[in-house]
Coordinates of C-alpha atoms and ligand atoms in Angstrom, one line a residue:
M277 CA 117.0 73.0 162.2
D278 CA 115.9 73.3 158.6
R279 CA 118.8 71.8 156.7
T280 CA 117.4 72.8 153.2
K281 CA 117.9 76.4 154.2
F282 CA 121.6 75.9 154.0
V283 CA 124.1 75.1 151.3
S284 CA 125.1 71.5 152.1
E285 CA 128.3 70.5 153.7
R286 CA 129.1 68.4 150.6
E287 CA 128.8 71.5 148.3
L288 CA 131.0 73.5 150.6
E289 CA 133.5 70.7 150.7
Y290 CA 133.6 70.8 146.9
Q291 CA 134.4 74.6 147.1
R292 CA 137.2 73.8 149.5
E293 CA 138.5 71.2 147.1
C294 CA 138.4 73.8 144.3
T295 CA 140.2 76.3 146.6
E296 CA 143.0 73.8 147.1
R297 CA 143.3 73.2 143.4
V298 CA 143.5 76.9 142.5
R299 CA 146.0 77.4 145.4
A300 CA 148.2 74.6 143.9
M301 CA 148.5 76.5 140.6
N302 CA 148.7 79.9 142.1
A303 CA 152.3 81.3 141.9
G304 CA 152.0 84.7 143.6
M305 CA 148.9 86.0 141.8
T306 CA 147.0 89.1 143.1
A307 CA 143.3 89.8 143.4
F308 CA 141.2 92.9 143.8
V309 CA 137.6 93.1 145.0
D310 CA 136.0 96.4 144.0
T311 CA 132.8 97.2 145.9
Y312 CA 129.9 99.4 144.9
G313 CA 126.7 100.1 146.7
C314 CA 125.5 99.2 150.2
Q315 CA 126.9 97.5 153.3
Q316 CA 125.5 94.2 152.3
N317 CA 127.9 94.3 149.3
E318 CA 130.7 95.4 151.6
A319 CA 130.0 92.3 153.7
D320 CA 129.9 90.0 150.7
S321 CA 133.2 91.5 149.5
E322 CA 134.8 90.7 152.8
R323 CA 133.9 87.1 152.3
M324 CA 135.0 87.0 148.7
R325 CA 138.4 88.5 149.8
G326 CA 138.5 85.7 152.4
M327 CA 137.9 83.0 149.8
L328 CA 140.5 84.6 147.4
R329 CA 143.1 84.7 150.2
E330 CA 142.5 81.0 150.9
M331 CA 143.1 80.4 147.2
G332 CA 146.6 81.9 147.6
Y333 CA 146.0 85.4 146.1
T334 CA 147.5 88.5 147.6
I335 CA 144.7 91.0 148.1
V336 CA 145.5 94.3 146.5
D337 CA 143.7 97.6 145.7
D338 CA 144.4 97.7 142.0
D339 CA 142.3 96.9 138.9
K340 CA 145.3 95.5 137.1
A341 CA 145.3 92.5 139.5
D342 CA 145.3 88.9 138.1
V343 CA 141.7 88.5 139.3
V344 CA 139.3 91.4 139.6
V345 CA 135.9 90.9 141.1
I346 CA 133.5 93.8 140.6
N347 CA 130.9 93.6 143.3
S348 CA 128.2 95.8 141.7
C349 CA 125.1 97.7 142.7
A350 CA 121.9 97.7 140.6
V351 CA 119.7 99.9 142.7
R352 CA 119.9 103.0 140.4
E353 CA 120.8 103.3 136.8
H354 CA 123.6 105.8 137.5
A355 CA 125.5 103.2 139.6
E356 CA 125.2 100.6 136.8
Q357 CA 126.5 103.0 134.2
R358 CA 129.5 103.7 136.5
V359 CA 130.3 99.9 136.8
L360 CA 129.9 99.4 133.0
G361 CA 132.2 102.4 132.4
N362 CA 134.9 101.0 134.6
I363 CA 134.6 97.5 133.0
G364 CA 135.0 99.3 129.7
H365 CA 138.4 100.7 130.7
M366 CA 139.6 97.3 131.8
V367 CA 139.8 96.1 128.3
H368 CA 143.2 97.7 128.1
Y369 CA 144.5 95.9 131.2
K370 CA 143.4 92.6 129.7
K371 CA 145.4 93.3 126.6
I372 CA 148.5 93.7 128.7
N373 CA 147.7 90.7 130.9
P374 CA 145.5 88.3 128.8
E375 CA 145.4 85.8 131.8
Q376 CA 143.6 88.4 133.9
K377 CA 140.1 87.1 135.0
I378 CA 137.3 89.6 135.4
I379 CA 134.3 88.6 137.3
L380 CA 131.1 90.7 137.5
A381 CA 129.5 89.9 140.9
G382 CA 126.8 91.6 143.0
C383 CA 123.3 92.7 142.1
M384 CA 124.0 93.5 138.4
A385 CA 125.1 89.9 137.8
G386 CA 121.5 88.8 138.6
E387 CA 119.9 91.0 136.0
E388 CA 119.0 89.4 132.6
T389 CA 119.4 92.7 130.7
V390 CA 122.9 93.1 132.1
R391 CA 123.8 89.5 131.3
Q392 CA 122.8 90.1 127.6
T393 CA 124.8 93.4 127.5
V394 CA 127.9 91.8 129.0
K395 CA 127.6 88.8 126.8
K396 CA 127.6 90.9 123.6
S397 CA 129.4 94.1 124.4
Y398 CA 131.8 93.5 127.4
R399 CA 133.7 90.4 126.2
Q400 CA 136.5 91.2 128.7
V401 CA 134.2 89.9 131.5
D402 CA 134.9 86.2 132.1
A403 CA 132.2 85.3 134.5
L404 CA 129.0 86.5 136.2
L405 CA 128.4 85.6 139.9
D406 CA 125.2 86.8 141.4
T407 CA 124.7 87.6 145.1
T408 CA 123.0 84.3 145.9
S409 CA 125.9 82.2 144.6
F410 CA 129.1 84.1 145.4
W411 CA 130.2 81.2 147.6
R412 CA 130.9 79.4 144.3
L413 CA 133.9 81.7 143.7
P414 CA 136.5 79.0 144.0
E415 CA 134.6 76.7 141.6
T416 CA 134.2 79.6 139.2
L417 CA 137.9 80.5 139.1
L418 CA 138.9 76.8 138.8
R419 CA 136.6 76.4 135.8
L420 CA 137.9 79.5 134.1
Y421 CA 141.5 78.3 134.6
E422 CA 140.9 74.7 133.6
Q423 CA 138.3 75.0 130.9
G424 CA 138.8 78.5 129.6
G425 CA 135.9 80.3 127.9
R426 CA 133.3 82.4 129.6
L427 CA 130.8 81.6 132.4
I428 CA 127.9 83.9 131.8
E429 CA 125.0 81.5 131.4
H430 CA 121.7 82.2 133.2
A431 CA 121.5 81.1 136.8
E432 CA 118.4 81.0 138.9
P433 CA 118.8 82.8 142.3
D434 CA 119.9 80.3 144.9
S435 CA 117.8 80.9 148.0
R436 CA 120.1 79.2 150.5
I437 CA 122.6 80.4 153.1
A438 CA 126.3 79.5 153.0
E439 CA 127.6 79.4 156.6
G440 CA 131.3 79.4 157.6
L441 CA 132.9 81.3 154.7
P442 CA 136.3 82.9 155.5
V443 CA 136.4 86.7 155.9
V444 CA 139.1 89.4 155.3
R445 CA 138.1 92.6 157.1
T446 CA 139.3 96.0 156.0
V447 CA 139.8 97.1 159.6
P448 CA 139.9 94.8 162.6
H449 CA 137.7 97.0 164.9
K450 CA 134.7 97.1 162.6
A451 CA 132.6 94.2 161.4
Y452 CA 129.5 93.4 159.4
V453 CA 127.4 90.5 160.4
S454 CA 124.7 89.5 157.9
I455 CA 121.7 88.2 159.8
M456 CA 119.5 87.6 156.7
Y457 CA 119.6 87.7 153.0
G458 CA 117.2 88.7 150.2
C459 CA 114.0 90.7 150.4
D460 CA 110.3 89.7 150.0
N461 CA 108.8 93.2 150.1
F462 CA 108.7 94.1 146.4
C463 CA 108.5 97.8 146.8
S464 CA 107.3 98.8 143.4
Y465 CA 110.5 100.8 142.4
C466 CA 113.1 98.3 143.7
I467 CA 115.1 95.7 141.9
V468 CA 116.5 94.1 145.0
P469 CA 114.0 91.3 145.4
Y470 CA 114.6 90.2 141.9
V471 CA 118.4 90.0 142.2
R472 CA 118.9 89.0 145.8
G473 CA 116.3 86.3 145.9
R474 CA 113.8 85.4 148.7
E475 CA 114.2 86.4 152.3
R476 CA 116.1 83.9 154.4
S477 CA 117.4 84.3 158.0
R478 CA 120.4 82.8 159.6
D479 CA 120.0 80.8 162.8
P480 CA 120.2 83.0 165.9
G481 CA 122.8 80.7 167.4
D482 CA 125.2 81.3 164.4
V483 CA 124.7 85.1 164.6
V484 CA 125.3 85.3 168.4
R485 CA 128.3 83.1 168.1
E486 CA 129.8 85.4 165.5
V487 CA 129.1 88.5 167.6
R488 CA 130.7 86.8 170.6
E489 CA 133.8 85.9 168.6
L490 CA 134.1 89.5 167.3
A491 CA 133.7 91.0 170.7
A492 CA 136.3 88.6 172.2
D493 CA 138.7 89.8 169.4
G494 CA 138.2 93.4 170.5
C495 CA 135.9 94.5 167.7
H496 CA 134.2 97.7 168.8
D497 CA 131.7 98.3 166.0
I498 CA 129.4 95.5 165.0
M499 CA 126.7 96.0 162.4
L500 CA 123.9 93.5 161.9
L501 CA 122.9 93.6 158.3
G502 CA 119.9 92.6 156.2
Q503 CA 117.7 94.2 153.5
N504 CA 114.9 94.4 156.0
V505 CA 116.3 93.3 159.4
N506 CA 112.9 93.9 161.1
S507 CA 111.4 90.8 159.3
Y508 CA 114.2 88.6 160.6
S509 CA 112.9 85.2 161.6
G510 CA 115.4 82.6 162.4
G511 CA 115.0 79.5 164.5
G512 CA 111.9 80.9 166.3
A513 CA 113.6 84.3 167.2
D514 CA 112.4 87.6 165.9
F515 CA 114.6 90.7 165.4
P516 CA 114.0 92.3 168.9
E517 CA 115.0 89.0 170.5
L518 CA 118.1 88.6 168.3
L519 CA 119.2 92.2 168.9
S520 CA 118.8 91.7 172.7
R521 CA 120.8 88.5 172.6
C522 CA 123.6 90.1 170.6
A523 CA 123.6 93.2 172.9
E524 CA 123.9 90.9 176.0
V525 CA 127.2 89.5 174.7
E526 CA 130.1 90.6 176.9
G527 CA 132.5 93.2 175.7
D528 CA 132.9 96.9 174.9
F529 CA 131.3 97.4 171.6
T530 CA 128.5 99.3 169.8
L531 CA 125.8 97.3 168.1
R532 CA 124.2 98.8 165.0
F533 CA 121.8 97.5 162.4
M534 CA 120.7 98.2 158.8
T535 CA 118.1 98.5 157.3
S536 CA 114.7 98.8 159.0
H537 CA 111.4 98.8 157.2
P538 CA 108.7 101.0 159.0
K539 CA 106.0 98.4 158.3
D540 CA 107.9 95.8 160.4
C541 CA 109.6 98.1 163.0
S542 CA 107.7 97.3 166.2
H543 CA 107.4 98.8 169.6
A544 CA 109.1 95.7 170.9
L545 CA 112.2 96.6 168.8
I546 CA 112.2 100.1 170.2
D547 CA 111.9 98.7 173.7
A548 CA 114.8 96.4 173.0
I549 CA 117.0 99.3 171.8
A550 CA 116.0 101.3 174.9
A551 CA 116.9 98.4 177.2
H552 CA 120.4 97.9 175.8
P553 CA 122.9 100.7 176.1
K554 CA 125.2 98.9 173.6
V555 CA 122.8 99.5 170.8
E556 CA 123.5 102.7 168.9
R557 CA 121.0 105.5 169.7
H558 CA 120.1 105.8 166.0
I559 CA 117.4 104.3 163.8
H560 CA 117.8 104.4 160.0
L561 CA 114.1 104.2 159.0
P562 CA 113.7 104.8 155.3
V563 CA 110.4 106.6 154.7
Q564 CA 110.7 107.0 150.9
S565 CA 107.9 109.5 150.7
G566 CA 105.6 111.7 152.8
S567 CA 102.5 111.1 150.7
D568 CA 100.1 108.3 151.5
E569 CA 99.2 108.0 147.9
I570 CA 102.8 107.6 146.8
L571 CA 103.5 105.2 149.6
R572 CA 100.6 103.1 148.4
R573 CA 101.9 103.0 144.9
M574 CA 105.3 102.2 146.2
N575 CA 103.8 99.2 148.0
R576 CA 105.3 100.3 151.2
R577 CA 102.3 99.2 153.4
Y578 CA 102.4 102.0 156.0
T579 CA 101.0 105.5 156.2
V580 CA 102.6 108.7 157.2
E581 CA 100.7 108.7 160.5
Q582 CA 101.9 105.2 161.3
Y583 CA 105.4 106.2 160.5
C584 CA 105.3 109.3 162.7
E585 CA 103.7 107.3 165.6
L586 CA 106.8 105.0 165.6
V587 CA 109.2 108.0 165.6
D588 CA 107.2 109.6 168.5
Y589 CA 107.3 106.3 170.5
A590 CA 111.0 105.9 169.9
R591 CA 111.7 109.5 171.0
K592 CA 109.8 108.9 174.2
K593 CA 111.5 105.6 175.0
I594 CA 115.1 106.3 173.9
P595 CA 116.3 109.7 175.0
G596 CA 118.6 111.3 172.4
V597 CA 117.7 108.9 169.6
I598 CA 118.3 110.2 166.1
F599 CA 116.7 109.3 162.9
T600 CA 118.0 109.1 159.4
S601 CA 116.1 108.1 156.2
D602 CA 116.1 107.4 152.5
I603 CA 113.8 109.4 150.4
I604 CA 112.9 109.1 146.7
V605 CA 111.8 112.2 144.9
G606 CA 110.1 112.1 141.5
F607 CA 108.5 108.7 141.8
P608 CA 106.2 108.3 138.7
N609 CA 103.5 110.9 138.7
E610 CA 104.5 112.5 142.1
S611 CA 102.4 115.6 142.2
D612 CA 103.4 118.9 143.8
E613 CA 101.0 118.1 146.6
D614 CA 102.7 114.7 147.1
F615 CA 106.1 116.3 147.3
E616 CA 104.8 118.9 149.8
G617 CA 103.8 116.0 151.9
T618 CA 107.4 114.8 151.9
V619 CA 108.6 118.3 152.8
E620 CA 106.2 118.5 155.7
L621 CA 107.2 115.0 156.9
V622 CA 110.9 116.0 156.9
K623 CA 110.0 119.1 158.9
R624 CA 108.0 117.1 161.4
V625 CA 110.5 114.3 161.9
R626 CA 113.7 116.5 161.8
Y627 CA 116.1 113.8 160.7
D628 CA 119.7 114.1 161.6
S629 CA 120.5 113.5 157.9
I630 CA 118.8 111.9 154.9
F631 CA 119.9 110.1 151.7
T632 CA 117.8 111.6 148.9
F633 CA 117.5 109.9 145.5
I634 CA 115.9 110.9 142.3
Y635 CA 113.7 108.0 141.2
S636 CA 115.5 105.8 138.7
K637 CA 113.5 103.5 136.4
R638 CA 114.4 99.8 136.9
A639 CA 113.3 97.4 134.1
G640 CA 111.2 94.6 135.4
T641 CA 109.8 96.4 138.4
P642 CA 106.1 97.5 138.6
A643 CA 106.9 101.2 138.8
A644 CA 108.7 101.0 135.5
E645 CA 105.3 100.5 133.9
M646 CA 103.7 103.5 135.6
D647 CA 102.9 106.8 133.7
D648 CA 105.5 109.5 134.5
P649 CA 104.7 112.9 133.1
I650 CA 106.9 114.8 135.5
T651 CA 110.0 116.3 133.8
H652 CA 113.5 115.6 134.9
E653 CA 114.0 119.3 135.6
Q654 CA 111.0 119.3 138.0
K655 CA 112.5 116.3 139.8
V656 CA 115.9 117.9 140.1
K657 CA 114.2 121.0 141.6
R658 CA 112.4 119.0 144.2
F659 CA 115.6 117.1 145.0
R660 CA 117.5 120.4 145.5
R661 CA 114.8 121.8 147.7
L662 CA 114.7 118.8 149.9
M663 CA 118.5 118.7 150.3
A664 CA 118.5 122.4 151.2
L665 CA 115.7 121.9 153.8
Q666 CA 117.5 119.0 155.4
D667 CA 120.8 120.9 155.5
E668 CA 119.1 123.6 157.4
I669 CA 117.5 121.1 159.9
T670 CA 120.8 119.3 160.3
L671 CA 122.7 122.5 161.2
E672 CA 120.0 123.8 163.5
D673 CA 119.7 120.6 165.5
R674 CA 123.5 120.1 165.7
R675 CA 124.3 123.7 166.7
P676 CA 123.4 123.1 170.4
L677 CA 126.1 120.4 170.5
I678 CA 128.9 123.0 170.2
G679 CA 130.8 123.2 173.4
S680 CA 129.6 119.8 174.7
T681 CA 131.8 116.7 175.3
V682 CA 130.9 113.5 173.6
R683 CA 132.4 110.0 173.8
V684 CA 133.5 108.7 170.4
H685 CA 135.0 105.7 168.9
V686 CA 138.0 106.6 166.6
D687 CA 137.3 104.7 163.4
G688 CA 140.1 105.6 161.0
E689 CA 142.0 108.1 159.0
S690 CA 140.4 110.8 157.0
K691 CA 141.7 111.5 153.5
S692 CA 141.2 115.3 153.7
G693 CA 143.2 118.0 155.4
E694 CA 144.1 118.8 158.9
L695 CA 141.4 116.9 160.6
N696 CA 143.1 113.6 160.0
L697 CA 140.9 111.2 162.1
T698 CA 137.3 110.1 161.8
A699 CA 135.2 108.9 164.7
R700 CA 131.6 108.2 165.6
T701 CA 129.4 109.2 168.5
Q702 CA 127.0 106.9 170.4
E703 CA 124.3 108.0 167.9
G704 CA 126.6 107.1 165.0
R705 CA 127.3 110.7 164.0
L706 CA 130.5 111.3 162.2
V707 CA 133.2 113.3 164.0
S708 CA 136.3 114.8 162.4
L709 CA 139.2 115.5 164.6
K710 CA 143.0 115.9 164.8
G711 CA 145.0 113.3 166.6
D712 CA 147.6 110.5 166.6
S713 CA 146.7 107.6 164.3
G714 CA 147.5 105.4 167.3
L715 CA 144.1 106.3 168.6
I716 CA 142.4 104.4 165.8
G717 CA 140.3 101.6 167.3
T718 CA 140.0 103.2 170.8
Y719 CA 137.4 105.3 172.6
A720 CA 138.0 109.0 173.4
N721 CA 136.3 112.0 174.8
V722 CA 136.0 114.9 172.4
K723 CA 134.8 118.5 172.8
V724 CA 132.6 119.6 169.9
T725 CA 134.0 122.9 168.5
D726 CA 132.0 123.2 165.3
I727 CA 129.4 121.4 163.1
T728 CA 128.8 120.9 159.4
T729 CA 126.0 119.1 157.6
F730 CA 128.5 116.3 157.1
S731 CA 130.1 115.9 160.6
L732 CA 130.9 117.3 164.0
I733 CA 134.3 118.9 164.4
G734 CA 136.0 117.9 167.6
E735 CA 139.0 118.4 169.8
L736 CA 140.5 115.6 172.0
K737 CA 139.9 116.4 175.7
Ligands
5AD951 N1 115.2 104.8 142.3 C1 115.7 105.6 143.2 N2 116.1 105.2 144.4 C2 115.9 103.9 144.7 N3 116.1 103.2 145.9 C3 115.8 101.9 145.7 N4 115.4 101.8 144.4 C4 115.4 103.0 143.8 C5 115.1 103.5 142.5 N5 114.6 102.7 141.6 C6 116.6 103.8 147.1 C7 115.6 103.7 148.2 C8 116.3 102.7 149.1 C9 117.8 103.0 148.9 C10 118.7 102.0 149.3 O1 117.8 103.2 147.5 O2 115.5 104.9 148.9 O3 116.0 102.8 150.5
SF4_952 FE1 114.0 97.3 148.0 FE2 111.8 97.6 149.6 FE3 113.3 95.4 149.9 FE4 114.3 97.7 150.7 S1 112.5 96.7 151.5 S2 115.4 96.2 149.4 S3 113.5 99.2 149.2 S4 112.1 96.0 148.0

């Protein structure tokens, strides 16, 4: 085993010491972890909540708490503005509770421009904690309490893995298992490789052990996480092998994974999904664009044809498999013809749903230096056209499901209206239904009575 890949036991022991010291001075304080962005951040937040609970904080859902950790997202500018806006409001809470500690964590904390902005204009922020060093949360809080001042100096990304951190899950039947961290792909538009550091994979034994413990605890929904799970490479195992080993763990659960990169998604992976009924019949395979020229400038390293070949192979091997995708419209200098390529691809693949984004310029990435004569209005028009096309496809392809019976896992309560429960099918489709909240965390058979672009509407059988 490569020990240098891991944060050393001595360093983790120091964090435990800091935990005890914060705990000793903690007289009933509260903490709130506010999460933005992707599942990777959700998973990191669960660990930060775990550490905070060990430090004696009561975990609350309130930004007036004694400690507020903002686990931020830097993928698009809009998300950053939202985070900065919320931090702006917090200046009032800090006046009422001057002892409040505000920590900006997550991807934004790894950006130099953000660090400068926070240093000058957001003085209410006490510390920055980037995604590669969030395991230092106990040390950070102890230093803030004991030394005062602000901890916003520059930190190089720490490309190691911290094993064995405590976890507080939001719901007991659903769990994220990070299998790798960071990204080495450097897609030309993306900030992730700069803020999450180099790719590093956990050992397969550690991952399988975690899945086994979760399954034994009755967890029904286990999601393997990584920025690019297909390039997982831990202790000699590749991703298809890891997925198979996890799927062979005993227990009644569904195994999902996020996110796949088409250039590394192999036939072996598709064969592994086909061979293991516990793996969700769904592949989230972000294509980003349907133009080979744009894909080349995005540094994606596959062509539209190669992508479609994968989809065709998966459809042949895994009956009923559904695809979802991420698509960026308005990448610098995307021509009408490039965009039509994306429209054609969406028609050809017929995704179950897509996440569509308007390109957002990220300082420090190669795409930020590219010429971009396309107006924002044009980009918005393309965005709307793609959304309308996908809505049509979603409805057309879901309509035949009306009247059928599907097995679902009831996930939780819905915030809206009469259909008070949410559930998921074996393909990961969202189902809205009416029922007793006691069903949460169990499997049920549901008759599909209607469909929307967002979910299937169901009735308990
Ligand atoms: N602008 C717009 N969308 C982006 N994404 C990543 N970076 C950008 C950007 N600069 C999208 C990609 C990725 C998803 C998580 O976010 O589609 O798959
Ligand atoms: Fe960003 Fe590309 Fe890495 Fe995904 S694979 S995180 S889009 S650089």
